[in-house]
Amino acid sequence: MLNIHNLSVSFGGTYLFEEVTFRLGAGDRVGLVGKNGAGKSTMLKILAKDFAPDSGVISQEKEVRMGFLRQDIDFEQGRTVLEEAYEAFTDIKIVEKKLEQINHQLVTRTDYESEEYSQIIEDLSDYTHRFELLGGYNYIGDTEKILLGLGFKREVFNDQTDTFSGGWRMRIELAKLLLQANDVLLLDEPTNHLDIESIIWLESFLRNYPGVVVIVSHDKMFLDNVTNRTIEISLGKAYDFNKPYSEYLELRGEIREKQLATQKNQAKKIEETEKLIEKFRAKASKASMAQSLIKKLDKVERIEVDEDDNSVMNISFPVSKVPGKVVIEAENVTKAYGDRVILKDISLLVERGSKIAFVGQNGQGKSTFIKAIVNEFEFQGSIKLGHNVQVGYFAQNQAEYLDGEITLLQTMENAASDSNRSKVRDMLGSFLFRGDEVEKKVKVLSGGERNRLALCKLLLQPINVLVMDEPTNHLDIKSKNVLKAALQKYEGTLLLVSHDRDFLQGMSNIVYEFKDQKIKEYLGDINYFLEQRNLENMREVEKKDSDKLASAQSKDQKASSKASYEDQKKGKALQNRLSKIESQIKQLEKDLLHDDKMLASNYDKHIEDAAFFVAYNKKKSDLDQLLLDWEIVQEEIDAL
């Protein structure tokens, strides 16, 4: 389907990747992985033809349809969620509009016997057939099914898109791509704005996708559950294996070990050969043997070991001082935005040293409760911080609070105190900002780099209670693993909001699920929560129920729509037929009147003409049949 040959891209004389070659075919679900800045998003843009490579060729089959989920989207003002989602069906909407025009003509025109009218009838048949082939009777049900799967509730389907946050708009854009049935689907961080239930639904959808799927994601579990192939971009090269991410890492590790062992054996043989050469050179009688060994050595192809970029952050979260036993006490916390109640009478006690995960669908109040703890807005009820509590807060959009016009070094120095200002360069270095990189302006950083800087800045303040809302957004897999290890070693109290199941594994001893304005406690980690909720199976049940509902609605819609078009088509055809019968009746009555006049004027002559009377009687018989046909057609029209 797609052939990528010797693709190279460089910036400022340095290759991002060089002479990369691979092929994508139907059924390939590729995880495109690598560190932040390795070139993953650039590769997607090249495949989508948004960006031209320095060299190399991309060839594809004719009429390949490609869909690309970009990180930046632009919606047209004034559309509802459904209207925006329906934009996925360009061809269907064109045919649907044409059918509306045809039906309008059929209703308004009265020239039933004209050729133009007959052509309109034919056009109606042709366009109705095309509408059905394109899935016109199913697209409404399909749209609702996918929107429900991605977490939208039916009551918001007719809300304007500009009333939704960027994350929810991204879901609408994803829904449009999934509805388009593209041959190639390019997804850049599709799970960033999805909750756990929506991620599980998306996994199921993509596993059954018949075309090519290329995914850039830092969600290890999502990659393992969806992909059947991994392409890693590292240090300008691409490593391609037909394995999901975790299996690929194992396989690549084994290959690298074999390469190291083979390289070691080769180096030993080369060393022995060089010693022989030096030994033979000293003797004139062995000089020819030395030259022979030199030539042989020159022909040896030196074994290279795949390079690996192992540079990672060095993070630790020291506890500033020991707080009291109870660090947070919330009583009857209620928060509403206008008429919409997010939280209602939430009470919660957090003890020192607790590791707590907040989970649930987006919009259920997790981030709202976190913001209430750090006193970002007014709410009903009370939240008290315990003795000696020092909260460190990492917001979901923490990177957006950074000043883009100042440098990394200035960002850290402005937030530092007298006691740690001298350490900021070392701290930046431990977060992989080294040398002249600290003089970069914040605005040129990628999303992952901004998150790293925000984490680094967080460490400048004294902390014994960490409150973190989606800290892994935009972090690559290696950086997430380092952050996870640091949080697992953290001896203070942790409150963590995340939809990343792999990151949450082993991170908490309590899980609180936010749902329907309330919270429910699960004493364990994310695996225990998923087991208790039986989320996988529950989601399948919900999906089946949703499918049944959508199917029923689709059938009703199809029946209704089809009935409407078919009835109109049949009605106009009957009217056309009725008009034709009436015309034939008029002609026969005219002919019979003429014959009656001829009989009256010259009866004796025609009485002997047998052929005349046969034709005369046939006309009368035909007239009787036409009058009967007229009654039948008129009854059918009345019934419609």
XYZ file of C-alpha atoms in Angstrom, residues 39-462:
424
model
C 11.373 12.314 14.494
C 8.152 10.334 15.016
C 5.730 13.198 14.371
C 7.892 14.350 11.449
C 7.595 10.875 9.932
C 3.805 10.999 10.249
C 3.719 14.418 8.563
C 5.853 13.072 5.704
C 3.528 10.069 5.256
C 0.548 12.455 5.251
C 2.368 14.686 2.705
C 2.248 17.648 5.091
C 6.041 17.792 5.029
C 8.586 17.016 2.288
C 11.724 14.974 3.098
C 15.208 16.073 2.026
C 15.557 12.902 -0.029
C 13.893 9.572 -0.586
C 10.706 8.349 -2.225
C 7.229 7.465 -0.962
C 5.177 5.482 -3.469
C 1.597 4.379 -2.916
C -1.191 2.564 -4.693
C -3.723 4.626 -6.597
C -6.679 6.140 -4.745
C -5.297 5.362 -1.271
C -7.361 7.316 1.255
C -5.341 8.639 4.171
C -6.536 10.075 7.494
C -4.221 11.954 9.869
C -5.023 12.826 13.495
C -3.003 15.979 14.022
C -2.326 17.586 17.384
C -3.610 20.949 16.115
C -7.208 21.089 14.886
C -9.447 23.863 13.602
C -13.232 23.534 13.834
C -15.765 25.655 12.023
C -17.868 27.765 14.404
C -21.565 27.029 14.715
C -21.616 23.237 14.238
C -22.933 20.767 16.772
C -21.054 17.604 17.785
C -23.176 15.523 15.379
C -22.868 18.023 12.529
C -19.085 18.116 12.893
C -18.916 14.310 13.027
C -21.107 14.071 9.885
C -18.397 16.025 8.034
C -16.640 12.649 7.770
C -19.193 11.580 5.151
C -18.403 13.968 2.291
C -19.609 11.668 -0.515
C -22.769 10.649 1.335
C -23.654 14.276 2.099
C -23.251 15.206 -1.596
C -25.571 12.369 -2.689
C -28.001 13.183 0.122
C -28.209 16.805 -1.037
C -28.757 15.665 -4.634
C -31.594 13.384 -3.508
C -33.205 16.303 -1.679
C -33.064 18.356 -4.888
C -34.546 15.504 -6.947
C -37.372 14.939 -4.473
C -38.137 18.649 -4.438
C -38.462 18.566 -8.239
C -40.731 15.527 -8.092
C -43.014 17.301 -5.642
C -43.183 20.584 -7.567
C -43.179 19.492 -11.247
C -46.358 18.383 -13.058
C -45.015 17.500 -16.521
C -45.409 13.791 -15.864
C -45.273 12.809 -19.550
C -42.120 14.753 -20.418
C -38.718 13.157 -21.044
C -37.239 15.453 -18.387
C -39.625 14.046 -15.790
C -38.752 10.470 -16.759
C -35.048 11.352 -16.462
C -35.649 12.681 -12.954
C -37.255 9.345 -12.044
C -34.182 7.521 -13.375
C -31.859 9.890 -11.489
C -33.784 9.202 -8.291
C -33.248 5.473 -8.753
C -29.538 5.902 -9.544
C -28.804 8.235 -6.630
C -30.845 6.138 -4.195
C -28.792 3.098 -5.179
C -25.542 5.066 -4.799
C -26.713 6.393 -1.425
C -27.267 2.828 -0.243
C -23.879 1.618 -1.559
C -22.090 4.437 0.299
C -23.767 3.424 3.559
C -26.180 6.337 3.579
C -28.753 4.444 5.633
C -26.136 3.510 8.279
C -24.019 6.609 8.788
C -26.212 8.195 11.472
C -26.146 5.028 13.603
C -22.401 4.516 13.015
C -21.691 8.094 14.074
C -23.627 7.763 17.313
C -21.950 4.434 18.104
C -18.433 5.855 17.739
C -19.221 9.060 19.648
C -20.608 6.944 22.498
C -17.512 4.739 22.391
C -15.281 7.804 22.716
C -17.118 8.943 25.833
C -19.768 11.384 24.547
C -23.232 11.205 26.100
C -26.336 11.470 23.921
C -27.471 14.636 25.660
C -24.442 16.570 24.332
C -24.757 15.445 20.682
C -26.504 18.694 19.742
C -24.215 21.007 21.749
C -21.996 23.441 19.849
C -18.385 22.229 19.431
C -16.977 25.562 20.613
C -18.406 24.851 24.096
C -16.036 21.871 24.476
C -12.412 21.840 25.646
C -9.533 21.063 23.306
C -9.402 17.467 24.550
C -13.061 16.827 23.695
C -12.651 18.499 20.304
C -9.760 16.133 19.667
C -12.164 13.249 20.376
C -14.583 14.600 17.746
C -11.714 14.793 15.245
C -10.758 11.198 16.101
C -14.392 10.114 15.636
C -14.420 11.684 12.152
C -11.282 9.776 11.167
C -12.664 6.465 12.441
C -15.886 7.030 10.496
C -14.152 7.780 7.186
C -12.934 4.204 6.625
C -9.559 5.408 5.352
C -7.067 2.951 3.881
C -4.276 4.436 6.019
C -4.843 5.875 9.488
C -2.083 8.037 11.037
C -2.623 8.725 14.754
C -0.421 11.112 16.736
C -0.927 10.520 20.477
C -4.585 9.393 20.182
C -4.895 8.454 23.894
C -3.679 11.773 25.321
C -7.215 13.059 25.919
C -9.023 9.752 26.469
C -10.080 8.139 29.741
C -9.443 4.458 30.485
C -12.847 3.267 29.227
C -12.510 5.155 25.935
C -8.956 3.858 25.485
C -10.179 0.268 25.910
C -12.960 0.918 23.352
C -10.451 2.428 20.895
C -8.157 -0.584 21.319
C -10.993 -2.894 20.329
C -11.874 -0.728 17.316
C -8.301 -0.516 16.006
C -7.617 -4.237 16.473
C -10.337 -4.909 13.886
C -9.350 -2.092 11.511
C -8.777 -3.590 8.038
C -6.411 -0.915 6.674
C -3.003 0.348 7.778
C -2.712 2.017 11.186
C 0.419 3.942 12.221
C 0.364 5.129 15.828
C 2.710 7.465 17.659
C 2.051 6.806 21.332
C 3.873 6.693 24.644
C 1.233 4.426 26.176
C 3.002 1.075 26.380
C -0.118 -0.957 27.212
C -2.095 0.659 24.386
C 0.690 -0.199 21.928
C 0.874 -3.779 23.189
C -2.894 -4.244 22.899
C -3.257 -2.719 19.419
C -0.093 -3.056 17.348
C 1.370 -6.071 15.586
C 4.518 -4.288 14.440
C 6.970 -1.769 15.920
C 9.200 0.747 14.156
C 11.548 2.571 16.517
C 13.386 5.697 15.375
C 16.602 6.029 17.357
C 19.716 8.081 16.592
C 18.716 8.541 12.950
C 17.992 4.870 12.222
C 14.774 2.848 12.063
C 14.469 -0.579 13.698
C 11.544 -2.559 12.306
C 10.119 -5.803 13.731
C 6.765 -7.572 13.366
C 6.131 -7.531 17.108
C 4.124 -5.421 19.571
C 6.218 -2.990 21.616
C 7.102 -5.142 24.657
C 7.950 -8.204 22.536
C 9.964 -5.964 20.222
C 12.042 -4.612 23.133
C 12.829 -8.168 24.223
C 13.748 -9.238 20.699
C 15.864 -6.175 20.037
C 17.662 -6.715 23.352
C 18.427 -10.333 22.380
C 19.678 -9.236 18.935
C 21.913 -6.581 20.505
C 23.357 -9.141 22.940
C 24.153 -11.483 20.033
C 25.715 -8.586 18.119
C 27.896 -7.737 21.126
C 28.972 -11.392 21.545
C 29.734 -11.739 17.811
C 31.569 -8.413 17.791
C 33.640 -9.561 20.787
C 34.585 -12.830 19.033
C 35.449 -10.957 15.850
C 37.589 -8.456 17.769
C 39.474 -11.347 19.374
C 40.182 -12.952 15.965
C 41.241 -9.617 14.499
C 43.623 -9.082 17.431
C 45.146 -12.552 16.923
C 45.537 -11.894 13.167
C 47.247 -8.537 13.829
C 49.701 -10.224 16.192
C 50.524 -12.785 13.496
C 51.063 -9.994 10.953
C 53.494 -8.225 13.287
C 55.290 -11.505 13.937
C 55.604 -12.423 10.223
C 56.732 -8.929 9.223
C 59.892 -9.394 11.211
C 60.983 -12.340 9.043
C 61.779 -11.923 5.355
C 60.698 -15.487 4.635
C 57.222 -14.788 6.094
C 56.674 -11.369 4.466
C 54.361 -12.756 1.777
C 52.251 -14.451 4.461
C 52.022 -11.167 6.332
C 50.808 -9.367 3.201
C 48.240 -12.111 2.614
C 46.909 -11.760 6.153
C 46.758 -7.960 5.759
C 44.655 -8.319 2.593
C 42.407 -10.830 4.316
C 41.973 -8.502 7.275
C 41.069 -5.586 5.007
C 38.228 -7.635 3.519
C 36.674 -8.446 6.901
C 33.340 -6.681 7.339
C 33.408 -5.280 10.870
C 30.339 -6.156 12.919
C 28.478 -3.119 14.221
C 26.228 -3.116 17.257
C 22.957 -1.185 16.985
C 23.335 2.068 18.825
C 20.896 2.720 21.634
C 19.937 6.094 23.064
C 19.918 5.396 26.788
C 19.980 8.987 27.994
C 17.203 9.395 30.567
C 16.143 11.837 33.236
C 17.517 11.557 36.750
C 14.622 12.355 39.094
C 14.015 12.074 42.790
C 11.346 13.704 44.906
C 12.772 14.393 48.368
C 10.359 14.877 51.275
C 10.798 18.375 52.750
C 9.666 17.523 56.279
C 7.399 15.023 57.981
C 3.753 16.208 58.131
C 1.048 15.156 60.561
C -0.769 11.821 60.256
C -3.734 13.343 58.394
C -2.537 15.426 55.441
C -5.867 16.237 53.714
C -9.385 16.191 55.130
C -12.260 16.947 52.739
C -15.852 17.248 53.949
C -18.988 17.572 51.793
C -17.131 19.121 48.862
C -19.600 20.271 46.206
C -18.755 22.064 42.978
C -21.056 23.168 40.177
C -20.608 25.196 37.017
C -23.943 26.921 36.551
C -26.631 24.207 36.590
C -24.100 21.429 36.025
C -23.051 19.724 39.265
C -19.608 18.098 38.997
C -19.042 16.991 42.607
C -21.648 16.549 45.320
C -20.914 16.055 49.033
C -17.489 14.428 48.536
C -15.772 13.502 51.811
C -12.268 12.062 51.873
C -9.462 11.555 54.416
C -5.877 11.246 53.158
C -3.279 9.898 55.584
C 0.464 10.512 55.477
C 2.296 8.189 53.078
C -0.817 7.211 51.077
C -0.443 6.569 47.346
C -3.833 7.339 45.780
C -4.978 7.153 42.137
C -8.015 9.068 40.881
C -9.676 7.423 37.865
C -12.908 7.737 35.888
C -14.263 9.161 32.674
C -13.342 12.671 31.629
C -15.698 15.268 33.015
C -16.497 13.272 36.175
C -14.610 15.662 38.479
C -11.108 14.238 39.046
C -9.222 17.388 38.015
C -11.917 19.543 39.655
C -11.299 17.838 43.004
C -7.523 18.215 42.582
C -7.953 21.956 41.901
C -10.174 22.250 44.962
C -7.379 20.738 47.095
C -4.903 23.383 45.897
C -7.581 26.076 46.327
C -7.789 27.183 42.678
C -11.464 28.177 42.955
C -14.331 28.533 45.393
C -16.485 25.542 46.293
C -18.982 24.404 48.891
C -17.811 22.283 51.803
C -14.319 22.319 53.274
C -10.819 20.977 52.582
C -8.261 21.223 55.394
C -4.533 20.591 54.996
C -2.821 18.895 57.913
C 0.070 20.046 60.085
C 3.308 20.871 58.180
C 1.737 19.922 54.817
C 3.599 21.367 51.809
C 1.779 20.583 48.527
C 3.550 20.325 45.196
C 1.006 20.603 42.360
C 1.583 19.467 38.768
C -1.415 20.559 36.669
C -2.601 18.740 33.557
C -1.680 21.806 31.491
C 1.322 22.694 33.631
C 3.517 23.279 30.581
C 1.132 26.047 29.433
C 1.979 28.092 32.534
C 5.602 28.395 31.404
C 6.668 31.731 29.904
C 7.629 30.997 26.289
C 9.674 34.182 25.880
C 12.324 33.408 28.512
C 15.024 30.731 28.521
C 15.039 27.449 30.391
C 17.705 28.768 32.729
C 15.733 31.958 33.448
C 12.600 29.851 34.105
C 14.426 27.880 36.785
C 16.262 30.851 38.304
C 13.023 32.839 38.606
C 11.394 29.997 40.546
C 14.442 29.158 42.677
C 15.150 30.268 46.226
C 18.479 31.451 47.629
C 19.148 27.949 48.912
C 18.824 26.137 45.567
C 19.523 28.786 42.900
C 23.094 27.541 42.517
C 21.824 24.036 41.709
C 19.535 24.891 38.782
C 22.060 24.013 36.041
C 22.708 20.612 37.596
C 18.950 20.059 37.957
C 18.368 20.968 34.303
C 21.164 18.567 33.338
C 19.472 15.734 35.220
C 16.372 16.436 33.123
C 18.441 16.165 29.899
C 18.838 19.933 29.335
C 22.597 20.245 29.028
C 25.170 22.767 27.850
C 23.839 25.495 25.568
C 20.351 23.925 25.586
C 19.581 25.812 28.820
C 19.768 29.069 26.818
C 16.913 27.979 24.513
C 13.652 29.867 24.782
C 10.819 27.826 26.254
C 8.586 28.428 23.207
C 10.830 26.274 20.967
C 10.475 23.185 23.196
C 8.321 20.194 22.227
C 5.408 19.124 24.427
C 7.510 16.421 26.090
C 10.404 18.814 26.736
C 8.037 21.352 28.315
C 6.691 18.662 30.617
C 10.236 17.768 31.643
C 10.980 21.417 32.382
C 7.759 21.740 34.414
C 8.729 18.654 36.456
C 12.200 20.085 37.023
C 10.725 23.399 38.167
C 8.390 21.557 40.570
C 11.427 20.190 42.445
C 12.560 23.704 43.392
C 9.873 23.945 46.076
C 9.672 21.998 49.357
